[in-house]
Amino acid sequence: MAMSGQQRRPVVALYERIADAIHDGTYPPGSTLPSEPKLAGALGVSRPALREALLLLQEDGLLSVRRGVGRTVNDRPPRRGFEQLQPLDDLLGPVRVKALLRSREEPTDFTAQHLLAPAGSELRFWESVLVGESLAVALSHEWAAPEDVLSRLHPAFGEALSAEPAVSMLTVLAEASRGVPLTAHSGVSATLLGRRRGEQLDRPADTPAVLITQVVRVDGTPVMAAKHMLPTGAPALAVLQSC
């Protein structure tokens, strides 16, 4: 399913409005955001929608939550040390990948940072739920680098994506990369599902979850970025932790 890069999921559009305010100095590093009621009123949005966008901004390292203070703007995203390059549909198997969305969208702060995607470019975006025997065990958001990057560095990956197979994007990349050396950097953090992702995973919005971010490179250039959400009750995931 193709969509214009000018169309954005509502939570992404709200995310970008707040991110723009951070980048233009409206909310400089170290400052505290207004309370949720005040910020929702200023932006003309509902508090549940605002809470979803703030959760994503926190996960992407733009904001931190300090007890007794509120949400503050970070100076720069933190670095973490989880290293693992293997598709979740293999690590969590046996599971099936249920495609929720296959589209193209403009870069967000997350993809601009991790895929070095210029403003106005279009990125393939895949949203999938990984389903086990009786329940959903993970939600994946995956983005491929712009077409010109893939055609230069990894044309086989770009061609394989066009078929939109019923697997994860990382599985497509792995299968298209025989003989192509890949490197990756990943991060692990704790978060909550939030309302929309809770609905997609059939869990309450306040369910604790593990968030895994992942960037895969060819010759040092990013070709894919992903965010994987594993709620409480998901199968155990083996990781390698580096210092």
Coordinates of C-alpha atoms in Angstrom, one line a residue:
M1 CA 0.0 0.0 0.0
A2 CA 1.7 3.2 -1.1
M3 CA 1.1 6.6 0.4
S4 CA 2.4 10.0 -0.5
G5 CA 5.4 11.1 1.7
Q6 CA 3.4 14.2 2.5
Q7 CA 0.9 12.1 4.5
R8 CA 1.8 11.3 8.1
R9 CA 0.3 9.3 10.8
P10 CA -1.3 11.7 13.3
V11 CA 1.0 10.9 16.1
V12 CA 4.0 11.4 13.9
A13 CA 2.7 14.8 12.8
L14 CA 2.3 15.8 16.5
Y15 CA 5.7 14.4 17.3
E16 CA 7.2 16.6 14.6
R17 CA 5.4 19.7 15.8
I18 CA 7.0 19.3 19.3
A19 CA 10.4 18.3 17.9
D20 CA 10.4 21.4 15.7
A21 CA 9.7 23.5 18.7
I22 CA 12.7 21.9 20.5
H23 CA 15.0 22.4 17.5
D24 CA 13.9 26.1 16.9
G25 CA 14.7 26.9 20.6
T26 CA 11.1 27.3 21.8
Y27 CA 12.0 24.6 24.3
P28 CA 15.8 24.7 24.6
P29 CA 18.1 22.0 26.1
G30 CA 17.5 21.7 29.8
S31 CA 14.1 23.4 29.8
T32 CA 11.0 21.8 31.2
L33 CA 7.9 21.4 28.9
P34 CA 4.6 22.9 30.1
S35 CA 2.3 20.5 31.9
E36 CA 0.2 18.2 29.7
P37 CA -3.0 20.2 30.1
K38 CA -1.3 23.4 29.1
L39 CA 0.7 21.9 26.2
A40 CA -2.4 20.1 24.9
G41 CA -4.3 23.3 25.0
A42 CA -1.5 25.3 23.2
L43 CA -1.3 22.6 20.5
G44 CA -5.0 22.1 20.1
V45 CA -4.9 18.4 20.7
S46 CA -6.3 15.9 23.1
R47 CA -4.2 14.8 26.1
P48 CA -4.2 11.1 25.0
A49 CA -2.8 12.0 21.6
L50 CA -0.2 14.3 23.3
R51 CA 0.8 11.6 25.7
E52 CA 1.5 9.2 22.7
A53 CA 3.7 11.8 21.0
L54 CA 5.6 12.6 24.2
L55 CA 6.2 8.9 24.8
L56 CA 7.8 8.6 21.3
L57 CA 9.9 11.8 21.9
Q58 CA 11.1 10.3 25.2
E59 CA 12.0 7.0 23.5
D60 CA 13.9 8.7 20.8
G61 CA 16.0 10.6 23.3
L62 CA 14.7 14.1 22.9
L63 CA 13.0 14.2 26.3
S64 CA 13.6 12.9 29.8
V65 CA 11.2 12.5 32.7
R66 CA 12.4 13.7 36.0
R67 CA 10.4 12.9 39.1
G68 CA 9.0 16.1 40.7
V69 CA 10.1 18.2 37.7
G70 CA 8.3 16.9 34.6
R71 CA 9.5 16.4 31.1
T72 CA 12.8 18.1 30.2
V73 CA 14.6 18.6 26.9
N74 CA 17.8 16.6 26.5
D75 CA 21.0 18.0 25.0
R76 CA 21.5 15.0 22.8
P77 CA 20.2 11.4 22.5
P78 CA 21.8 8.9 24.8
R79 CA 23.9 6.0 23.5
R80 CA 23.4 2.4 24.7
G81 CA 25.3 -0.8 24.2
F82 CA 23.1 -3.7 22.9
E83 CA 24.5 -5.4 19.8
Q84 CA 22.5 -8.0 18.0
L85 CA 21.7 -8.5 14.3
Q86 CA 19.1 -11.1 13.8
P87 CA 15.4 -10.8 12.8
L88 CA 12.9 -10.8 15.7
D89 CA 10.8 -13.3 13.7
D90 CA 13.8 -15.7 14.2
L91 CA 14.6 -14.8 17.7
L92 CA 11.0 -15.0 19.0
G93 CA 9.9 -17.8 16.8
P94 CA 7.8 -19.6 16.0
V95 CA 5.8 -16.4 15.1
R96 CA 4.1 -15.1 12.0
V97 CA 4.5 -11.5 10.8
K98 CA 1.1 -9.7 10.3
A99 CA 1.5 -6.6 8.1
L100 CA -0.4 -3.6 9.5
L101 CA 1.0 -1.0 7.1
R102 CA 3.3 -0.8 4.1
S103 CA 3.8 2.8 3.0
R104 CA 6.2 5.6 2.3
E105 CA 6.7 8.6 4.6
E106 CA 8.9 11.6 5.2
P107 CA 11.7 11.4 7.7
T108 CA 11.0 12.0 11.4
D109 CA 13.6 13.0 13.9
F110 CA 14.3 9.3 14.5
T111 CA 14.9 8.4 10.8
A112 CA 16.6 11.7 10.0
Q113 CA 19.1 11.0 12.7
H114 CA 19.6 7.3 12.2
L115 CA 19.2 7.0 8.4
L116 CA 20.7 10.4 7.6
A117 CA 17.7 11.0 5.4
P118 CA 17.3 14.6 4.0
A119 CA 14.1 16.5 4.5
G120 CA 11.6 15.9 1.7
S121 CA 12.9 12.4 1.0
E122 CA 10.6 9.3 1.0
L123 CA 11.4 6.3 3.1
R124 CA 9.7 2.9 2.9
F125 CA 7.9 2.2 6.2
W126 CA 6.7 -1.1 7.5
E127 CA 4.5 -1.6 10.6
S128 CA 4.1 -5.2 11.6
V129 CA 2.8 -7.3 14.5
L130 CA 4.6 -10.5 15.4
V131 CA 2.0 -13.1 16.5
G132 CA 2.8 -16.2 18.5
E133 CA 0.6 -19.2 19.1
S134 CA -2.1 -17.3 21.0
L135 CA -1.2 -13.6 21.2
A136 CA 0.8 -10.8 19.7
V137 CA 4.4 -10.7 21.1
A138 CA 6.0 -7.7 19.4
L139 CA 5.3 -4.6 17.3
S140 CA 7.9 -3.6 14.7
H141 CA 8.4 -0.3 12.9
E142 CA 11.0 -0.5 10.2
W143 CA 12.3 2.0 7.7
A144 CA 14.6 1.6 4.7
A145 CA 17.0 4.3 3.5
P146 CA 16.0 6.5 0.6
E147 CA 15.9 4.8 -2.8
D148 CA 19.0 6.5 -4.2
V149 CA 21.1 5.2 -1.2
L150 CA 19.8 1.6 -1.7
S151 CA 20.4 1.7 -5.4
R152 CA 24.0 2.8 -4.8
L153 CA 24.8 0.6 -1.8
H154 CA 22.4 -2.4 -1.8
P155 CA 20.2 -2.6 -4.9
A156 CA 19.2 -6.2 -4.1
F157 CA 17.6 -5.0 -0.8
G158 CA 15.6 -2.3 -2.6
E159 CA 14.4 -4.8 -5.2
A160 CA 13.4 -7.4 -2.6
L161 CA 11.4 -4.8 -0.6
S162 CA 9.3 -4.1 -3.7
A163 CA 7.7 -7.5 -3.4
E164 CA 6.5 -6.8 0.2
P165 CA 6.8 -10.3 1.4
A166 CA 5.1 -11.4 4.7
V167 CA 8.2 -11.2 6.8
S168 CA 10.0 -8.4 8.6
M169 CA 12.1 -5.9 6.8
L170 CA 15.2 -7.1 8.6
T171 CA 14.5 -10.6 7.3
V172 CA 14.3 -9.2 3.8
L173 CA 17.6 -7.4 4.3
A174 CA 19.3 -10.5 5.7
E175 CA 18.2 -12.7 2.9
A176 CA 19.2 -10.1 0.3
S177 CA 22.7 -9.6 1.9
R178 CA 24.4 -12.9 1.1
G179 CA 28.0 -11.8 0.4
V180 CA 27.2 -8.2 1.6
P181 CA 28.8 -7.4 5.0
L182 CA 26.4 -5.8 7.4
T183 CA 27.1 -4.0 10.7
A184 CA 24.6 -2.8 13.3
H185 CA 24.2 -0.8 16.4
S186 CA 21.2 -1.3 18.7
G187 CA 19.8 0.1 21.9
V188 CA 17.5 -1.2 24.6
S189 CA 15.3 0.8 27.0
A190 CA 12.2 0.4 29.1
T191 CA 9.0 2.2 28.3
L192 CA 5.2 1.8 28.3
L193 CA 3.1 0.7 25.3
G194 CA 0.8 3.7 25.2
R195 CA -2.8 3.7 23.9
R196 CA -2.3 3.0 20.1
R197 CA 0.4 0.4 20.5
G198 CA -1.6 -1.2 23.3
E199 CA -4.5 -1.6 21.0
Q200 CA -2.3 -3.1 18.3
L201 CA -0.9 -5.6 20.8
D202 CA -4.1 -6.2 22.7
R203 CA -2.6 -5.0 26.0
P204 CA -3.5 -2.1 28.3
A205 CA -1.9 1.3 27.5
D206 CA 0.2 1.2 30.7
T207 CA 1.8 -2.2 30.0
P208 CA 5.6 -2.1 30.6
A209 CA 7.6 -2.9 27.5
V210 CA 11.1 -3.3 26.2
L211 CA 12.0 -1.0 23.3
I212 CA 14.8 -2.1 20.9
T213 CA 16.1 0.4 18.4
Q214 CA 18.3 -0.9 15.6
V215 CA 20.4 0.6 12.7
V216 CA 22.0 -1.5 10.0
R217 CA 24.8 -0.3 7.8
V218 CA 26.6 -1.2 4.6
D219 CA 30.1 0.2 4.3
G220 CA 29.3 2.5 7.2
T221 CA 26.2 4.0 5.7
P222 CA 22.8 3.3 7.2
V223 CA 20.4 1.3 5.0
M224 CA 17.7 0.3 7.6
A225 CA 16.4 1.5 11.0
A226 CA 13.9 -0.1 13.2
K227 CA 12.0 0.2 16.5
H228 CA 10.7 -3.0 18.1
M229 CA 8.3 -3.0 21.0
L230 CA 8.2 -6.2 23.2
P231 CA 5.5 -6.0 25.9
T232 CA 5.4 -7.9 29.2
G233 CA 4.7 -11.6 28.5
A234 CA 6.7 -11.7 25.2
P235 CA 9.1 -14.6 24.8
A236 CA 12.5 -14.3 26.4
L237 CA 15.0 -12.5 24.1
A238 CA 18.7 -13.3 24.3
V239 CA 21.0 -10.3 23.9
L240 CA 24.7 -9.5 23.9
Q241 CA 25.6 -6.6 26.1
S242 CA 28.8 -4.6 25.4
C243 CA 30.4 -2.0 27.6

